[in-house]
mmCIF file of C-alpha atoms in Angstrom:
data_model
loop_
_atom_site.group_PDB
_atom_site.id
_atom_site.type_symbol
_atom_site.label_atom_id
_atom_site.label_comp_id
_atom_site.label_asym_id
_atom_site.label_seq_id
_atom_site.Cartn_x
_atom_site.Cartn_y
_atom_site.Cartn_z
ATOM 1 C CA UNK S 1 143.263 178.136 246.226
ATOM 2 C CA UNK S 2 141.385 175.040 247.438
ATOM 3 C CA UNK S 3 139.487 173.462 244.677
ATOM 4 C CA UNK S 4 137.658 170.124 244.211
ATOM 5 C CA UNK S 5 137.521 167.856 241.048
ATOM 6 C CA UNK S 6 134.570 165.659 240.215
ATOM 7 C CA UNK S 7 134.586 162.503 237.983
ATOM 8 C CA UNK S 8 131.312 161.415 236.823
ATOM 9 C CA UNK S 9 130.330 157.985 235.022
ATOM 10 C CA UNK S 10 133.991 157.249 233.989
ATOM 11 C CA UNK S 11 135.846 154.123 232.839
ATOM 12 C CA UNK S 12 139.350 153.676 234.709
ATOM 13 C CA UNK S 13 140.288 149.992 232.898
ATOM 14 C CA UNK S 14 143.695 148.621 232.072
ATOM 15 C CA UNK S 15 146.048 151.053 233.502
ATOM 16 C CA UNK S 16 149.421 150.215 235.076
ATOM 17 C CA UNK S 17 151.545 152.805 237.399
ATOM 18 C CA UNK S 18 153.504 152.573 240.127
ATOM 19 C CA UNK S 19 151.219 153.990 242.897
ATOM 20 C CA UNK S 20 147.402 154.111 241.967
ATOM 21 C CA UNK S 21 146.905 151.833 238.850
ATOM 22 C CA UNK S 22 144.151 154.054 237.409
ATOM 23 C CA UNK S 23 144.691 157.127 239.794
ATOM 24 C CA UNK S 24 146.955 158.546 242.173
ATOM 25 C CA UNK S 25 145.374 161.478 244.126
ATOM 26 C CA UNK S 26 147.252 164.205 245.885
ATOM 27 C CA UNK S 27 145.318 167.466 245.806
ATOM 28 C CA UNK S 28 146.467 170.661 247.374
ATOM 29 C CA UNK S 29 145.444 171.182 251.124
ATOM 30 C CA UNK S 30 141.938 171.800 251.624
ATOM 31 C CA UNK S 31 140.888 170.376 248.427
ATOM 32 C CA UNK S 32 138.969 167.155 247.472
ATOM 33 C CA UNK S 33 138.536 164.361 244.791
ATOM 34 C CA UNK S 34 134.990 162.929 243.946
ATOM 35 C CA UNK S 35 134.176 160.021 241.761
ATOM 36 C CA UNK S 36 130.320 159.521 241.335
ATOM 37 C CA UNK S 37 129.447 156.378 239.280
ATOM 38 C CA UNK S 38 132.656 155.395 237.749
ATOM 39 C CA UNK S 39 134.052 151.767 237.170
ATOM 40 C CA UNK S 40 137.524 151.019 237.827
ATOM 41 C CA UNK S 41 138.467 147.160 236.821
ATOM 42 C CA UNK S 42 141.936 145.442 235.654
ATOM 43 C CA UNK S 43 144.156 148.146 236.274
ATOM 44 C CA UNK S 44 147.356 147.434 237.959
ATOM 45 C CA UNK S 45 149.952 148.908 240.549
ATOM 46 C CA UNK S 46 153.538 147.673 240.557
ATOM 47 C CA UNK S 47 153.131 149.456 244.283
ATOM 48 C CA UNK S 48 150.151 150.279 246.350
ATOM 49 C CA UNK S 49 146.697 150.967 245.024
ATOM 50 C CA UNK S 50 145.568 148.437 242.330
ATOM 51 C CA UNK S 51 142.919 150.906 241.523
ATOM 52 C CA UNK S 52 143.485 154.234 243.530
ATOM 53 C CA UNK S 53 146.143 155.388 245.781
ATOM 54 C CA UNK S 54 144.897 158.736 247.948
ATOM 55 C CA UNK S 55 147.550 160.491 249.342
ATOM 56 C CA UNK S 56 146.520 163.393 251.425
ATOM 57 C CA UNK S 57 143.122 165.426 251.571
ATOM 58 C CA UNK S 58 140.203 163.290 250.808
ATOM 59 C CA UNK S 59 138.846 161.033 247.885
ATOM 60 C CA UNK S 60 135.262 160.201 247.661
ATOM 61 C CA UNK S 61 133.519 157.395 245.987
ATOM 62 C CA UNK S 62 129.756 156.956 245.219
ATOM 63 C CA UNK S 63 127.900 154.654 243.455
ATOM 64 C CA UNK S 64 131.616 153.279 241.851
ATOM 65 C CA UNK S 65 132.398 149.694 241.210
ATOM 66 C CA UNK S 66 135.880 148.860 241.840
ATOM 67 C CA UNK S 67 136.670 145.184 240.759
ATOM 68 C CA UNK S 68 139.452 143.197 239.422
ATOM 69 C CA UNK S 69 142.226 145.615 240.577
ATOM 70 C CA UNK S 70 145.808 144.130 241.348
ATOM 71 C CA UNK S 71 148.963 145.742 243.051
ATOM 72 C CA UNK S 72 152.211 143.779 244.082
ATOM 73 C CA UNK S 73 152.227 145.529 247.679
ATOM 74 C CA UNK S 74 149.580 144.837 249.736
ATOM 75 C CA UNK S 75 146.683 143.726 247.534
ATOM 76 C CA UNK S 76 144.480 146.528 247.860
ATOM 77 C CA UNK S 77 141.804 148.147 245.451
ATOM 78 C CA UNK S 78 141.844 151.359 246.994
ATOM 79 C CA UNK S 79 144.951 152.446 248.974
ATOM 80 C CA UNK S 80 145.318 155.264 251.815
ATOM 81 C CA UNK S 81 148.503 157.042 251.788
ATOM 82 C CA UNK S 82 149.897 159.234 254.477
ATOM 83 C CA UNK S 83 147.655 161.956 255.171
ATOM 84 C CA UNK S 84 144.658 160.550 253.052
ATOM 85 C CA UNK S 85 141.897 159.270 253.360
ATOM 86 C CA UNK S 86 138.842 157.471 251.050
ATOM 87 C CA UNK S 87 135.342 157.583 252.189
ATOM 88 C CA UNK S 88 132.699 155.087 249.779
ATOM 89 C CA UNK S 89 129.101 154.954 250.021
ATOM 90 C CA UNK S 90 127.201 152.644 248.127
ATOM 91 C CA UNK S 91 130.111 151.333 245.970
ATOM 92 C CA UNK S 92 130.935 147.587 245.276
ATOM 93 C CA UNK S 93 134.307 147.410 246.209
ATOM 94 C CA UNK S 94 136.659 143.685 246.034
ATOM 95 C CA UNK S 95 137.394 142.725 249.738
ATOM 96 C CA UNK S 96 134.855 145.608 251.317
ATOM 97 C CA UNK S 97 135.184 148.857 252.323
ATOM 98 C CA UNK S 98 134.244 150.390 255.389
ATOM 99 C CA UNK S 99 130.680 152.343 255.253
ATOM 100 C CA UNK S 100 127.317 151.112 253.225
ATOM 101 C CA UNK S 101 129.370 149.361 250.366
ATOM 102 C CA UNK S 102 128.960 145.508 248.753
ATOM 103 C CA UNK S 103 131.581 143.052 248.109
ATOM 104 C CA UNK S 104 130.643 140.543 245.748
ATOM 105 C CA UNK S 105 131.052 139.605 242.292
ATOM 106 C CA UNK S 106 129.620 142.658 240.121
ATOM 107 C CA UNK S 107 128.015 140.638 237.038
ATOM 108 C CA UNK S 108 129.504 141.973 233.884
ATOM 109 C CA UNK S 109 127.909 141.121 230.773
ATOM 110 C CA UNK S 110 131.444 139.312 229.875
ATOM 111 C CA UNK S 111 134.072 140.090 232.526
ATOM 112 C CA UNK S 112 138.084 138.808 231.548
ATOM 113 C CA UNK S 113 137.370 135.905 233.719
ATOM 114 C CA UNK S 114 134.623 134.471 231.479
ATOM 115 C CA UNK S 115 134.793 133.273 227.769
ATOM 116 C CA UNK S 116 134.808 136.059 225.509
ATOM 117 C CA UNK S 117 133.754 136.744 221.826
ATOM 118 C CA UNK S 118 137.230 136.719 219.671
ATOM 119 C CA UNK S 119 138.827 136.279 216.603
ATOM 120 C CA UNK S 120 142.073 137.536 214.639
ATOM 121 C CA UNK S 121 143.169 140.524 212.501
ATOM 122 C CA UNK S 122 143.201 140.548 208.678
ATOM 123 C CA UNK S 123 144.225 144.209 208.621
ATOM 124 C CA UNK S 124 146.191 146.689 210.700
ATOM 125 C CA UNK S 125 146.169 150.557 209.658
ATOM 126 C CA UNK S 126 147.912 153.175 211.786
ATOM 127 C CA UNK S 127 147.955 156.605 211.495
ATOM 128 C CA UNK S 128 150.444 157.875 213.564
ATOM 129 C CA UNK S 129 149.128 161.758 213.124
ATOM 130 C CA UNK S 130 146.112 161.267 214.485
ATOM 131 C CA UNK S 131 147.194 158.424 217.010
ATOM 132 C CA UNK S 132 144.284 155.884 215.298
ATOM 133 C CA UNK S 133 144.620 152.349 214.619
ATOM 134 C CA UNK S 134 142.123 150.478 212.510
ATOM 135 C CA UNK S 135 141.856 146.563 212.948
ATOM 136 C CA UNK S 136 140.032 144.156 210.712
ATOM 137 C CA UNK S 137 138.310 141.118 210.932
ATOM 138 C CA UNK S 138 136.781 140.179 207.879
ATOM 139 C CA UNK S 139 134.724 137.467 209.448
ATOM 140 C CA UNK S 140 133.101 139.842 211.867
ATOM 141 C CA UNK S 141 129.749 141.235 211.687
ATOM 142 C CA UNK S 142 129.032 143.588 214.468
ATOM 143 C CA UNK S 143 126.502 146.550 214.596
ATOM 144 C CA UNK S 144 128.392 149.817 213.563
ATOM 145 C CA UNK S 145 129.137 151.894 216.566
ATOM 146 C CA UNK S 146 127.598 148.889 219.056
ATOM 147 C CA UNK S 147 131.061 148.326 220.551
ATOM 148 C CA UNK S 148 132.092 151.463 221.736
ATOM 149 C CA UNK S 149 133.381 151.852 225.313
ATOM 150 C CA UNK S 150 133.906 148.045 225.491
ATOM 151 C CA UNK S 151 137.294 146.201 226.823
ATOM 152 C CA UNK S 152 139.346 144.652 223.967
ATOM 153 C CA UNK S 153 142.301 142.273 224.458
ATOM 154 C CA UNK S 154 144.262 143.441 221.218
ATOM 155 C CA UNK S 155 146.488 140.714 221.087
ATOM 156 C CA UNK S 156 146.272 137.775 223.663
ATOM 157 C CA UNK S 157 149.733 136.655 223.620
ATOM 158 C CA UNK S 158 150.941 140.286 224.407
ATOM 159 C CA UNK S 159 148.187 140.885 227.317
ATOM 160 C CA UNK S 160 147.676 144.460 225.494
ATOM 161 C CA UNK S 161 144.113 145.861 226.580
ATOM 162 C CA UNK S 162 142.794 148.925 224.779
ATOM 163 C CA UNK S 163 139.011 150.308 225.134
ATOM 164 C CA UNK S 164 137.169 150.495 221.407
ATOM 165 C CA UNK S 165 136.709 154.368 220.255
ATOM 166 C CA UNK S 166 134.257 153.378 217.426
ATOM 167 C CA UNK S 167 133.414 150.072 214.903
ATOM 168 C CA UNK S 168 132.032 149.386 211.946
ATOM 169 C CA UNK S 169 130.526 145.725 210.649
ATOM 170 C CA UNK S 170 134.230 144.133 210.205
ATOM 171 C CA UNK S 171 136.848 147.020 211.862
ATOM 172 C CA UNK S 172 137.412 148.198 215.010
ATOM 173 C CA UNK S 173 139.394 151.803 215.795
ATOM 174 C CA UNK S 174 141.223 152.463 218.753
ATOM 175 C CA UNK S 175 142.347 155.919 219.450
ATOM 176 C CA UNK S 176 145.657 157.190 222.044
ATOM 177 C CA UNK S 177 148.924 155.198 221.240
ATOM 178 C CA UNK S 178 149.548 154.245 217.486
ATOM 179 C CA UNK S 179 150.960 151.814 216.561
ATOM 180 C CA UNK S 180 148.988 149.781 219.195
ATOM 181 C CA UNK S 181 151.494 147.281 220.956
ATOM 182 C CA UNK S 182 151.242 143.709 219.979
ATOM 183 C CA UNK S 183 148.663 144.733 216.804
ATOM 184 C CA UNK S 184 149.871 142.525 214.246
ATOM 185 C CA UNK S 185 147.752 140.770 211.110
ATOM 186 C CA UNK S 186 147.049 137.216 212.309
ATOM 187 C CA UNK S 187 146.872 138.209 216.071
ATOM 188 C CA UNK S 188 144.068 136.520 218.071
ATOM 189 C CA UNK S 189 141.779 139.440 219.977
ATOM 190 C CA UNK S 190 138.947 138.820 222.789
ATOM 191 C CA UNK S 191 136.160 141.227 223.421
ATOM 192 C CA UNK S 192 134.798 142.029 226.613
ATOM 193 C CA UNK S 193 132.022 143.654 228.042
ATOM 194 C CA UNK S 194 131.995 145.721 231.614
ATOM 195 C CA UNK S 195 128.158 146.437 231.184
ATOM 196 C CA UNK S 196 126.055 144.764 233.787
ATOM 197 C CA UNK S 197 124.119 141.529 233.238
ATOM 198 C CA UNK S 198 120.221 141.320 234.146
ATOM 199 C CA UNK S 199 121.451 139.466 237.768
ATOM 200 C CA UNK S 200 124.130 142.094 238.571
ATOM 201 C CA UNK S 201 123.655 143.076 242.445
ATOM 202 C CA UNK S 202 124.727 146.775 241.142
ATOM 203 C CA UNK S 203 121.362 146.895 239.200
ATOM 204 C CA UNK S 204 119.159 149.599 240.979
ATOM 205 C CA UNK S 205 121.941 149.164 244.162
ATOM 206 C CA UNK S 206 123.415 152.894 244.257
ATOM 207 C CA UNK S 207 122.170 156.224 246.171
ATOM 208 C CA UNK S 208 120.385 158.912 244.476
ATOM 209 C CA UNK S 209 120.669 162.018 245.056
ATOM 210 C CA UNK S 210 121.058 166.015 243.662
ATOM 211 C CA UNK S 211 124.594 165.178 242.689
ATOM 212 C CA UNK S 212 123.891 161.960 240.820
ATOM 213 C CA UNK S 213 124.848 162.118 237.086
ATOM 214 C CA UNK S 214 121.667 161.764 234.696
ATOM 215 C CA UNK S 215 123.581 159.842 232.142
ATOM 216 C CA UNK S 216 126.085 157.159 232.424
ATOM 217 C CA UNK S 217 128.954 156.399 230.271
ATOM 218 C CA UNK S 218 127.319 155.564 227.152
ATOM 219 C CA UNK S 219 125.031 158.526 227.230
ATOM 220 C CA UNK S 220 122.264 156.399 228.289
ATOM 221 C CA UNK S 221 119.349 157.582 231.426
ATOM 222 C CA UNK S 222 119.460 156.359 234.614
ATOM 223 C CA UNK S 223 116.799 153.510 234.498
ATOM 224 C CA UNK S 224 114.091 152.325 237.213
ATOM 225 C CA UNK S 225 114.366 148.515 236.610
ATOM 226 C CA UNK S 226 112.290 147.495 239.951
ATOM 227 C CA UNK S 227 115.276 145.636 242.004
ATOM 228 C CA UNK S 228 115.887 148.888 244.261
ATOM 229 C CA UNK S 229 114.656 146.713 247.220
ATOM 230 C CA UNK S 230 116.251 143.664 246.684
ATOM 231 C CA UNK S 231 119.199 145.335 246.032
ATOM 232 C CA UNK S 232 119.171 147.986 248.350
ATOM 233 C CA UNK S 233 119.090 151.388 246.312
ATOM 234 C CA UNK S 234 118.585 154.302 248.646
ATOM 235 C CA UNK S 235 118.049 158.217 248.186
ATOM 236 C CA UNK S 236 116.170 159.536 245.567
ATOM 237 C CA UNK S 237 115.700 158.659 242.954
ATOM 238 C CA UNK S 238 116.322 154.886 244.476
ATOM 239 C CA UNK S 239 117.245 152.915 241.522
ATOM 240 C CA UNK S 240 120.705 154.211 239.993
ATOM 241 C CA UNK S 241 123.270 151.337 239.495
ATOM 242 C CA UNK S 242 126.446 151.289 240.603
ATOM 243 C CA UNK S 243 129.115 151.927 237.810
ATOM 244 C CA UNK S 244 129.944 153.935 235.009
ATOM 245 C CA UNK S 245 127.197 151.794 232.896
ATOM 246 C CA UNK S 246 123.394 151.644 233.732
ATOM 247 C CA UNK S 247 121.629 148.770 232.849
ATOM 248 C CA UNK S 248 119.057 149.288 230.326
ATOM 249 C CA UNK S 249 115.339 147.903 230.191
#
């Protein structure tokens, strides 16, 4: 039986695969996959589709940010396979995509191409049973829980990335793979921030309609920052940001 899958306000980052660095869609006949307000960044495919390979049927993207993904084939952010199609509406896609979409630097707060805040690990604790890694930097003074969802290069020399699950003033908690490859005492790390800067072209630039998620990835509401006219926002409301994170006042 045909069915549909919908992904709302999701962050797809630092994944690697042969086909579709973050997502490989191959739905059953008559079904579809939709991505609403998602961010795809710094994924890599050793074949086609740095972010996504759409194979068979239809994959749709609305208010999505697709930037900084790579592949070893045709250098495509989104690739269409045999019988597959991908449509995008009010998305920002590096190198462009047909339709009403943008192609310009997204204006992350701290991108992988920019200078990032960093330090080195003073302690590494691993819980194999719960797949939790706790990394400690005694020189840090973070606001607890403020780094949730931030992108982290765990070890600069090993090129291993992860997403922060939680943090205290001096500790970062990661979940998933344990132990984290390359996470050792003395290793240097860097933190990145894929939220939107104030001058980002993605602010108030999306399409608002009945399908638009009311909250972003961080659980914060979509906000009107008065930039919809300048940045091309359309629909109702016309102030939805492009990507998983909504710029807040």
